[in-house]
mmCIF file of C-alpha atoms and ligand atoms in Angstrom:
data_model
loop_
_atom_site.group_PDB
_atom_site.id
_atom_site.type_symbol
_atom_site.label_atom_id
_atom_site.label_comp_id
_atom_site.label_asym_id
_atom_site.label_seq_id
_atom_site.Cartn_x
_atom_site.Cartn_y
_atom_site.Cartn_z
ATOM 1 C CA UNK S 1 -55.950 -16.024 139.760
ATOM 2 C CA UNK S 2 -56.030 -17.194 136.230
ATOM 3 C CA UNK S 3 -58.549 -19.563 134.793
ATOM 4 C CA UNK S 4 -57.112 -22.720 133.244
ATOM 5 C CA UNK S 5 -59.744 -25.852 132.159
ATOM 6 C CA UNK S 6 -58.819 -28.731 134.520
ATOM 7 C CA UNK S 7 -59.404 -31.760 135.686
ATOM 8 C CA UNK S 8 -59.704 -33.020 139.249
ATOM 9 C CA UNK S 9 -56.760 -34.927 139.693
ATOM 10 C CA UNK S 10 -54.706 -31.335 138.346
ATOM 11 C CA UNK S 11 -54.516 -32.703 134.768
ATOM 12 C CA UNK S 12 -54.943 -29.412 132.734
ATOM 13 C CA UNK S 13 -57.344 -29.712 129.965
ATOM 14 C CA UNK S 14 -56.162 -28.073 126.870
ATOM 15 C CA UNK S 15 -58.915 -26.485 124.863
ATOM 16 C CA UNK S 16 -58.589 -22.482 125.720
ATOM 17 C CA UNK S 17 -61.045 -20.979 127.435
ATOM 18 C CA UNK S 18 -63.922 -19.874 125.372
ATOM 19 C CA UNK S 19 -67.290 -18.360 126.469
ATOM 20 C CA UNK S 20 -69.785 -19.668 129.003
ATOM 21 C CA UNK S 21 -73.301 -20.278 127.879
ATOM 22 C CA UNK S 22 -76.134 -19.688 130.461
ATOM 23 C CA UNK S 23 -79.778 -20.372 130.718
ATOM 24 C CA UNK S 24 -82.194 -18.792 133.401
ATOM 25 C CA UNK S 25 -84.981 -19.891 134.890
ATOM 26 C CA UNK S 26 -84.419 -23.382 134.310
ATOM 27 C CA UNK S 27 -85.308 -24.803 137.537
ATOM 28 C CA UNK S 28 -89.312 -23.933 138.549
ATOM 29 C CA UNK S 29 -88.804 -23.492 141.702
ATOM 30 C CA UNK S 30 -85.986 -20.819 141.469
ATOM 31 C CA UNK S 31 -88.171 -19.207 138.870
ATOM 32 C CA UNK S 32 -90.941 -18.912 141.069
ATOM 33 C CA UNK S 33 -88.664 -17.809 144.158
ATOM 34 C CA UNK S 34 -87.404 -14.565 142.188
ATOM 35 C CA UNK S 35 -91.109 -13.529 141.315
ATOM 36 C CA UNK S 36 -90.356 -14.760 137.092
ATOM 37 C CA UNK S 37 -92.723 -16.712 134.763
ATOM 38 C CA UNK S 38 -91.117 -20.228 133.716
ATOM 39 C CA UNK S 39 -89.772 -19.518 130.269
ATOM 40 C CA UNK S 40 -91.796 -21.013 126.894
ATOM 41 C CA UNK S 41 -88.201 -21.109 125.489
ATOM 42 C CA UNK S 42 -84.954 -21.881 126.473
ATOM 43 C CA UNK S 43 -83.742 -17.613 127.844
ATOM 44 C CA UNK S 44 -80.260 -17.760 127.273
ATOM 45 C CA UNK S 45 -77.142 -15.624 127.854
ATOM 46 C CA UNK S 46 -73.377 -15.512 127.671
ATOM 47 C CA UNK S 47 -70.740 -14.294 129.681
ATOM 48 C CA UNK S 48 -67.394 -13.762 128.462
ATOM 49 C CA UNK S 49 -64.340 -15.969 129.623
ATOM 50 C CA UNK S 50 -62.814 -12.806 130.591
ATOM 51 C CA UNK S 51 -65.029 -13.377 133.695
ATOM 52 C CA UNK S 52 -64.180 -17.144 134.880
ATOM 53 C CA UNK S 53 -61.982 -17.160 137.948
ATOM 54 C CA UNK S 54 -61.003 -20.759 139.459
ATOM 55 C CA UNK S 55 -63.152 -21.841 142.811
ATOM 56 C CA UNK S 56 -60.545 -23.800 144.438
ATOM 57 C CA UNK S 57 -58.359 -21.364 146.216
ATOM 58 C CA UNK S 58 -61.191 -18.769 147.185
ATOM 59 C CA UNK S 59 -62.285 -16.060 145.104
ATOM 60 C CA UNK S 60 -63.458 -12.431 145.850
ATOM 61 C CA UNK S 61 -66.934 -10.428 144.950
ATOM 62 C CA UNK S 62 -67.532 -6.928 144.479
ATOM 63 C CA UNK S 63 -67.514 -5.140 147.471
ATOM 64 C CA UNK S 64 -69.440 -2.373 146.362
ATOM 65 C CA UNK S 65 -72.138 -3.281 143.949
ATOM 66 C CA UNK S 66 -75.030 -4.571 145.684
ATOM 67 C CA UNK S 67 -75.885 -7.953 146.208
ATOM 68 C CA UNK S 68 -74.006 -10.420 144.438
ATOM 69 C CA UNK S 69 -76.130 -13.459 144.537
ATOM 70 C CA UNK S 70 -74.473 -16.930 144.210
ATOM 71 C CA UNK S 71 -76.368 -19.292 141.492
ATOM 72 C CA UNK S 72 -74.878 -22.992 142.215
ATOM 73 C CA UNK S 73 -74.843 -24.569 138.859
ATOM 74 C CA UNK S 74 -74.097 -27.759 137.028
ATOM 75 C CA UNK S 75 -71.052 -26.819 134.132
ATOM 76 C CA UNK S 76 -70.744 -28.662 131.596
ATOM 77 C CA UNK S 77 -67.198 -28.533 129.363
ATOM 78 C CA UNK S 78 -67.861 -28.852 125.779
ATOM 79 C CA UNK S 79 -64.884 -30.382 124.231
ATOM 80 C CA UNK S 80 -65.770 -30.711 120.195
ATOM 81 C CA UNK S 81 -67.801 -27.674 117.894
ATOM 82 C CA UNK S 82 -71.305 -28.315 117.803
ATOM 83 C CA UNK S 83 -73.795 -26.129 115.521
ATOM 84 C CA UNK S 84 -76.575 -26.184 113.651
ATOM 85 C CA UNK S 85 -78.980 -28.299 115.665
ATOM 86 C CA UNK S 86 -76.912 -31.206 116.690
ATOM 87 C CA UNK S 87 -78.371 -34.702 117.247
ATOM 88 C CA UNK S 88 -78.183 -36.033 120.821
ATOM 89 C CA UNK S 89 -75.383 -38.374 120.023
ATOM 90 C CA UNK S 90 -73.483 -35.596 118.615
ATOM 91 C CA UNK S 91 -73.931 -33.618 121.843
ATOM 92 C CA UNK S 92 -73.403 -36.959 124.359
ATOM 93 C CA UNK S 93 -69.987 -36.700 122.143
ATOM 94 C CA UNK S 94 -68.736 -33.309 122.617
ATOM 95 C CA UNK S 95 -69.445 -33.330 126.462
ATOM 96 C CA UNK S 96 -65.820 -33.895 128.118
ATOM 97 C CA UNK S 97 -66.967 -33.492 131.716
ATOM 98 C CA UNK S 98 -68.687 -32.122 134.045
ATOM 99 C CA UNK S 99 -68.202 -29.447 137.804
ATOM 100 C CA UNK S 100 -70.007 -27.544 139.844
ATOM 101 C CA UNK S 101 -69.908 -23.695 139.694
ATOM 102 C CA UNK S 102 -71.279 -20.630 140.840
ATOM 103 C CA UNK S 103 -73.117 -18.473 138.181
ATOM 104 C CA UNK S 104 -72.377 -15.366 140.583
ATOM 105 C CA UNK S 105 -75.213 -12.241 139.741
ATOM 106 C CA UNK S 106 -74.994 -8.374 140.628
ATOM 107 C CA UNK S 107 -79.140 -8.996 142.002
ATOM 108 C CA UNK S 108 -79.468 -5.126 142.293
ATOM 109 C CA UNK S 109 -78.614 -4.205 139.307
ATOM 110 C CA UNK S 110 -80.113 -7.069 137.036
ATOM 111 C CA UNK S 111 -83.324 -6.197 139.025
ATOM 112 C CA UNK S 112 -83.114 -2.411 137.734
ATOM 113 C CA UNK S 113 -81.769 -3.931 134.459
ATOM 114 C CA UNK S 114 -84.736 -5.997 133.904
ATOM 115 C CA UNK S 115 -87.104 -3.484 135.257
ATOM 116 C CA UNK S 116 -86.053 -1.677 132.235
ATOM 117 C CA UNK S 117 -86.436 -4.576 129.882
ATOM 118 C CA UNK S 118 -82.846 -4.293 129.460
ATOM 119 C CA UNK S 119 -80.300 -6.811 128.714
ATOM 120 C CA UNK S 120 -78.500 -8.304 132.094
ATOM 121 C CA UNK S 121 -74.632 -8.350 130.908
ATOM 122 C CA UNK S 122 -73.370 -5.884 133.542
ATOM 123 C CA UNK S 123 -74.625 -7.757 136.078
ATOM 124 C CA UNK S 124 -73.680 -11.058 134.994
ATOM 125 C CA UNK S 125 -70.202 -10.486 133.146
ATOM 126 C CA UNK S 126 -67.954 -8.342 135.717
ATOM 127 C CA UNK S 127 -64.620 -9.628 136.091
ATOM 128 C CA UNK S 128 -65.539 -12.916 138.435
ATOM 129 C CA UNK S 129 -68.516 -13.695 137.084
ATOM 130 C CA UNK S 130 -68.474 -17.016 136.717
ATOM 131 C CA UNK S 131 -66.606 -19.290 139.266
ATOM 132 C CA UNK S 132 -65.566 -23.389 138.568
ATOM 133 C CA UNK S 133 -63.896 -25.944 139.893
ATOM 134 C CA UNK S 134 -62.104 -28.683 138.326
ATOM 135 C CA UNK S 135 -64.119 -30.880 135.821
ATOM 136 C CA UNK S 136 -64.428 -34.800 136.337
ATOM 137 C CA UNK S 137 -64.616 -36.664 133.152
ATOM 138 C CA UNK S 138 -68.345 -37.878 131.753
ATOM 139 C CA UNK S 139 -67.620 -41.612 131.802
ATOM 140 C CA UNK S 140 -68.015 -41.221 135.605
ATOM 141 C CA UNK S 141 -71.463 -40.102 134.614
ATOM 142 C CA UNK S 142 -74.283 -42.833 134.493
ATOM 143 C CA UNK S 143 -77.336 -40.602 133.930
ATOM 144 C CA UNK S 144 -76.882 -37.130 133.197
ATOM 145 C CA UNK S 145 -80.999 -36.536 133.542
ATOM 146 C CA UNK S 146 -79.615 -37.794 137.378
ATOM 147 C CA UNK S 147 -76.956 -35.544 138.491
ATOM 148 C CA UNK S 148 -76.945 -33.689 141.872
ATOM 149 C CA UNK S 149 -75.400 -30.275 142.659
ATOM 150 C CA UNK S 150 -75.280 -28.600 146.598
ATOM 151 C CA UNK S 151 -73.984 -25.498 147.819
ATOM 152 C CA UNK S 152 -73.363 -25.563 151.538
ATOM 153 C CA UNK S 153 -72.720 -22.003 152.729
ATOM 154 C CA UNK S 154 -70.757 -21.537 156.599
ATOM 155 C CA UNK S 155 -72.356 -25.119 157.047
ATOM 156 C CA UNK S 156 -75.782 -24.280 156.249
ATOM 157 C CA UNK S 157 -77.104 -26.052 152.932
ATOM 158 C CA UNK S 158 -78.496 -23.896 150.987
ATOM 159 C CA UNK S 159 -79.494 -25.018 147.345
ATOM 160 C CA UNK S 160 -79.944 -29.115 146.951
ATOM 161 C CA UNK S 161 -80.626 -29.270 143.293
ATOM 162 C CA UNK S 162 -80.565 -32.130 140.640
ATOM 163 C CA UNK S 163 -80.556 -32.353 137.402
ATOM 164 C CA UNK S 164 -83.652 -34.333 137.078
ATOM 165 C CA UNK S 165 -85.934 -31.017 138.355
ATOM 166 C CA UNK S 166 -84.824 -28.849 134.812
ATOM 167 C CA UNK S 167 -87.396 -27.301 132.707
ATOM 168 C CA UNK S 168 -84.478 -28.191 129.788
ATOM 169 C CA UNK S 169 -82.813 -31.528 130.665
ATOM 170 C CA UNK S 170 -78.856 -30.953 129.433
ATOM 171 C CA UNK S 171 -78.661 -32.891 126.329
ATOM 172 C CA UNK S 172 -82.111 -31.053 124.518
ATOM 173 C CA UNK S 173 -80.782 -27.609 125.964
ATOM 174 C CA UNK S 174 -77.493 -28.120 124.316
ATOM 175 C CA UNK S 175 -79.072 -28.706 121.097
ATOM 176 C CA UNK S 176 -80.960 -25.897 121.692
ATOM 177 C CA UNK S 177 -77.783 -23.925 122.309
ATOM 178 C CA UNK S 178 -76.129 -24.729 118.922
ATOM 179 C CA UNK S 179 -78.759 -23.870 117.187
ATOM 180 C CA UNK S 180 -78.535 -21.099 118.241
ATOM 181 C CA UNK S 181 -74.631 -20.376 118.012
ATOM 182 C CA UNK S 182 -71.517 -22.669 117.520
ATOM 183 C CA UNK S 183 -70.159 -23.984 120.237
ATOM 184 C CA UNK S 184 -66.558 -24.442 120.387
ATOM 185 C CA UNK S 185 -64.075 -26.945 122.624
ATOM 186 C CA UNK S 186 -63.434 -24.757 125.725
ATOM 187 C CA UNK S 187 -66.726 -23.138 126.191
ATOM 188 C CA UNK S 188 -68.484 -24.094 129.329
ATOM 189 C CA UNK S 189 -72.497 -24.807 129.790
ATOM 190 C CA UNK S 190 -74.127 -23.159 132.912
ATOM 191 C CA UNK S 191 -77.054 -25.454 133.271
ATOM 192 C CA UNK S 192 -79.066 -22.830 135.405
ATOM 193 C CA UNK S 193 -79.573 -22.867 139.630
ATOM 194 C CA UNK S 194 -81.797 -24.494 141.368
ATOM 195 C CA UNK S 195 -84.083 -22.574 144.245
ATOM 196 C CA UNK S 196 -82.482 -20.960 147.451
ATOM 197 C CA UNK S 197 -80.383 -18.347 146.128
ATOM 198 C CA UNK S 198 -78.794 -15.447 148.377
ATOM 199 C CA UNK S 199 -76.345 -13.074 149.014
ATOM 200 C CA UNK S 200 -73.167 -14.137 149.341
ATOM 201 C CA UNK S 201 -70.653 -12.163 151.778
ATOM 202 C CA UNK S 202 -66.810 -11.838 152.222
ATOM 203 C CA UNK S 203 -65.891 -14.733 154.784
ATOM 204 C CA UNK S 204 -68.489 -16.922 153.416
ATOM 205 C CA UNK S 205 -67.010 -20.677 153.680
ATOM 206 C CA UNK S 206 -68.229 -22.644 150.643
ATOM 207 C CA UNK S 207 -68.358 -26.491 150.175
ATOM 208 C CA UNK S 208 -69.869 -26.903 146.582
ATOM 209 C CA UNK S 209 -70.073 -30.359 145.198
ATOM 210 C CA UNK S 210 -71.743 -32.579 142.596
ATOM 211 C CA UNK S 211 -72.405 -35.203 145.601
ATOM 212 C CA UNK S 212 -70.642 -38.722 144.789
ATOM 213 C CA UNK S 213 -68.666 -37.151 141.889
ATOM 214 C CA UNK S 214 -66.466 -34.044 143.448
ATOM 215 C CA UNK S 215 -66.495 -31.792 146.402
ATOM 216 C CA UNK S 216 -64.884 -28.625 146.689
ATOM 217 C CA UNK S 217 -64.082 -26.298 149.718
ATOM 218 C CA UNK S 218 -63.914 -22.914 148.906
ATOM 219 C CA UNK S 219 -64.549 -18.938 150.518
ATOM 220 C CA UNK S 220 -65.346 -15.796 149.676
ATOM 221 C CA UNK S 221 -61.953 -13.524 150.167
HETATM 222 ZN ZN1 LIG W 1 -77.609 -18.831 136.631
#
């Protein structure tokens, strides 16, 4: 199904979709649980918009490329350009909302990939990559160093996470980010997963949620 920015009540957002910025390891706990040192600096990586596919209406994995490891995420929709080492006002600004998604991960492969020193795109860009639901606008947003994300998978929770437990709390990695390399309206933040990630299988039945902002009920076709 095609990928179109929206919000939860079905209002389509209109900025196009643009690329989705990713940090790993940005959670201790998950770093420690894959065996990987805690970053000095920010690791980053993109995948390419070619690979976001929307959650609600179930999605589908490849069926024959290993494990494909679901990463439940915070996403954050930028909706103004930021470069060149905004300030944290100018960030706060261009955030339009926020979802939860699932930063999805060929495991096999990025563990051969990585064994080689090489870089991870084939296992994080295939067509799919990146799943998210609907966006709720910031103003319902208090504290974004306070923001919870859950993946429950065939009723079993299985990653509890909260903003408040990142290495890089969302504002600083942001700036970080554009520093780096404009961001544009329609690009999407992947805030990195908190610990308890695992395969994920066709039949799975999802319920991902920001808990007391949205909840979603998805499965794996
Ligand atoms: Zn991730």
């Amino acid at each position: 199904m095609s990928y179109q920015h929206q919000y939860v009540d079905g209002t389509r957002i209109h900025f196009p979709l643009g690329k989705v910025v990713c940090i790993g390891r940005n959670y201790a706990e998950h770093a420690k649980e894959l065996d990987n040192p805690v970053p000095t600096e920010p690791l980053l990586f993109i995948k390419p918009g070619s690979c976001v596919v929307p959650l609600e209406g179930g999605f589908s994995i490849p069926a024959d490329r290993g494990a494909v490891h679901y990463e439940a995420e915070i996403a954050v929709l930028i909706g103004k350009p930021l470069s060149t080492k905004p300030s944290a006002e100018e960030v706060l600004d261009a955030i339009s909302g926020f979802a939860p998604a699932l930063d999805l991960t060929l495991r096999d492969k990025q563990a051969e990939l990585k064994a080689k020193g090489l870089p991870w795109e084939v296992a994080k860009s295939f067509d799919g990559a990146a799943v998210i639901a609907p966006f709720v606008s910031k103003d319902n947003f208090a504290d974004l160093a306070d923001i919870p994300v859950r993946l429950t998978i065939n009723g079993e929770v299985r990653q509890d996470g909260n903003s408040n437990l990142m290495l890089n709390p969302i504002v600083p990695m942001i700036q970080y980010m554009a520093g780096c390399f404009s961001l544009q309206a329609g690009d999407v933040i992947l805030t990195g997963t908190p610990a308890g990630v695992g395969p994920l299988n066709a039949g799975d039945e999802l319920v991902l949620e920001l808990p007391g902002a949205s909840r979603f009920e998805s499965s794996v076709r």
